[in-house]
Amino acid sequence: MTVARAHVERLEDGSEVKLGVFLSNSKSRRAKLTAHKLAALAGLGLRWAA
């Protein structure tokens, strides 16, 4: 899955989540993520988390 850093998800309740920033930060800090968080991200299809 490729998501642009500027990508923003708009949720049904009107709120926004800066998904691109979250994923970019998570990828650059993956060495500090717990095994549980890495497994959850890998389960969503993020190859770098596997």
C-alpha positions as a printed NumPy array, in Angstrom:
array([[  0.   ,   0.   ,   0.   ],
       [  1.317,   3.444,  -0.9  ],
       [ -0.125,   6.519,   0.776],
       [  1.084,  10.035,   0.041],
       [  2.386,  11.929,   3.082],
       [ -0.239,  14.649,   2.502],
       [ -3.163,  12.167,   2.452],
       [ -5.996,  12.993,   4.88 ],
       [ -8.862,  10.59 ,   5.617],
       [-12.206,  12.237,   6.276],
       [-14.356,  10.155,   8.596],
       [-18.141,   9.905,   8.635],
       [-18.393,  12.057,  11.76 ],
       [-16.616,  14.913,   9.973],
       [-13.267,  14.511,  11.703],
       [-10.018,  14.125,   9.8  ],
       [ -7.044,  11.822,  10.288],
       [ -3.674,  12.673,   8.753],
       [ -3.028,   9.122,   7.632],
       [ -0.04 ,   9.94 ,   5.419],
       [  1.83 ,  11.682,   8.231],
       [  1.014,   8.851,  10.657],
       [  2.297,   6.175,   8.28 ],
       [  5.41 ,   8.155,   7.35 ],
       [  6.281,   8.744,  11.001],
       [  5.562,   5.123,  11.913],
       [  7.778,   3.842,   9.114],
       [ 10.682,   6.111,  10.035],
       [ 10.367,   5.115,  13.718],
       [  9.665,   1.415,  13.177],
       [ 12.682,   0.373,  15.26 ],
       [ 10.912,   1.846,  18.304],
       [  7.522,   0.201,  17.652],
       [  6.451,  -2.765,  19.736],
       [  6.089,  -6.182,  18.141],
       [  2.326,  -5.918,  18.679],
       [  2.086,  -2.606,  16.777],
       [  4.296,  -3.9  ,  13.964],
       [  2.122,  -7.02 ,  13.668],
       [ -1.03 ,  -4.883,  13.533],
       [  0.435,  -2.69 ,  10.774],
       [  1.647,  -5.762,   8.87 ],
       [ -1.859,  -7.202,   9.151],
       [ -3.137,  -4.083,   7.372],
       [ -0.835,  -4.833,   4.446],
       [  2.174,  -2.649,   5.212],
       [  5.128,  -4.666,   3.937],
       [  7.729,  -2.578,   5.782],
       [  6.146,  -3.63 ,   9.097],
       [  6.451,  -7.355,   8.392]])
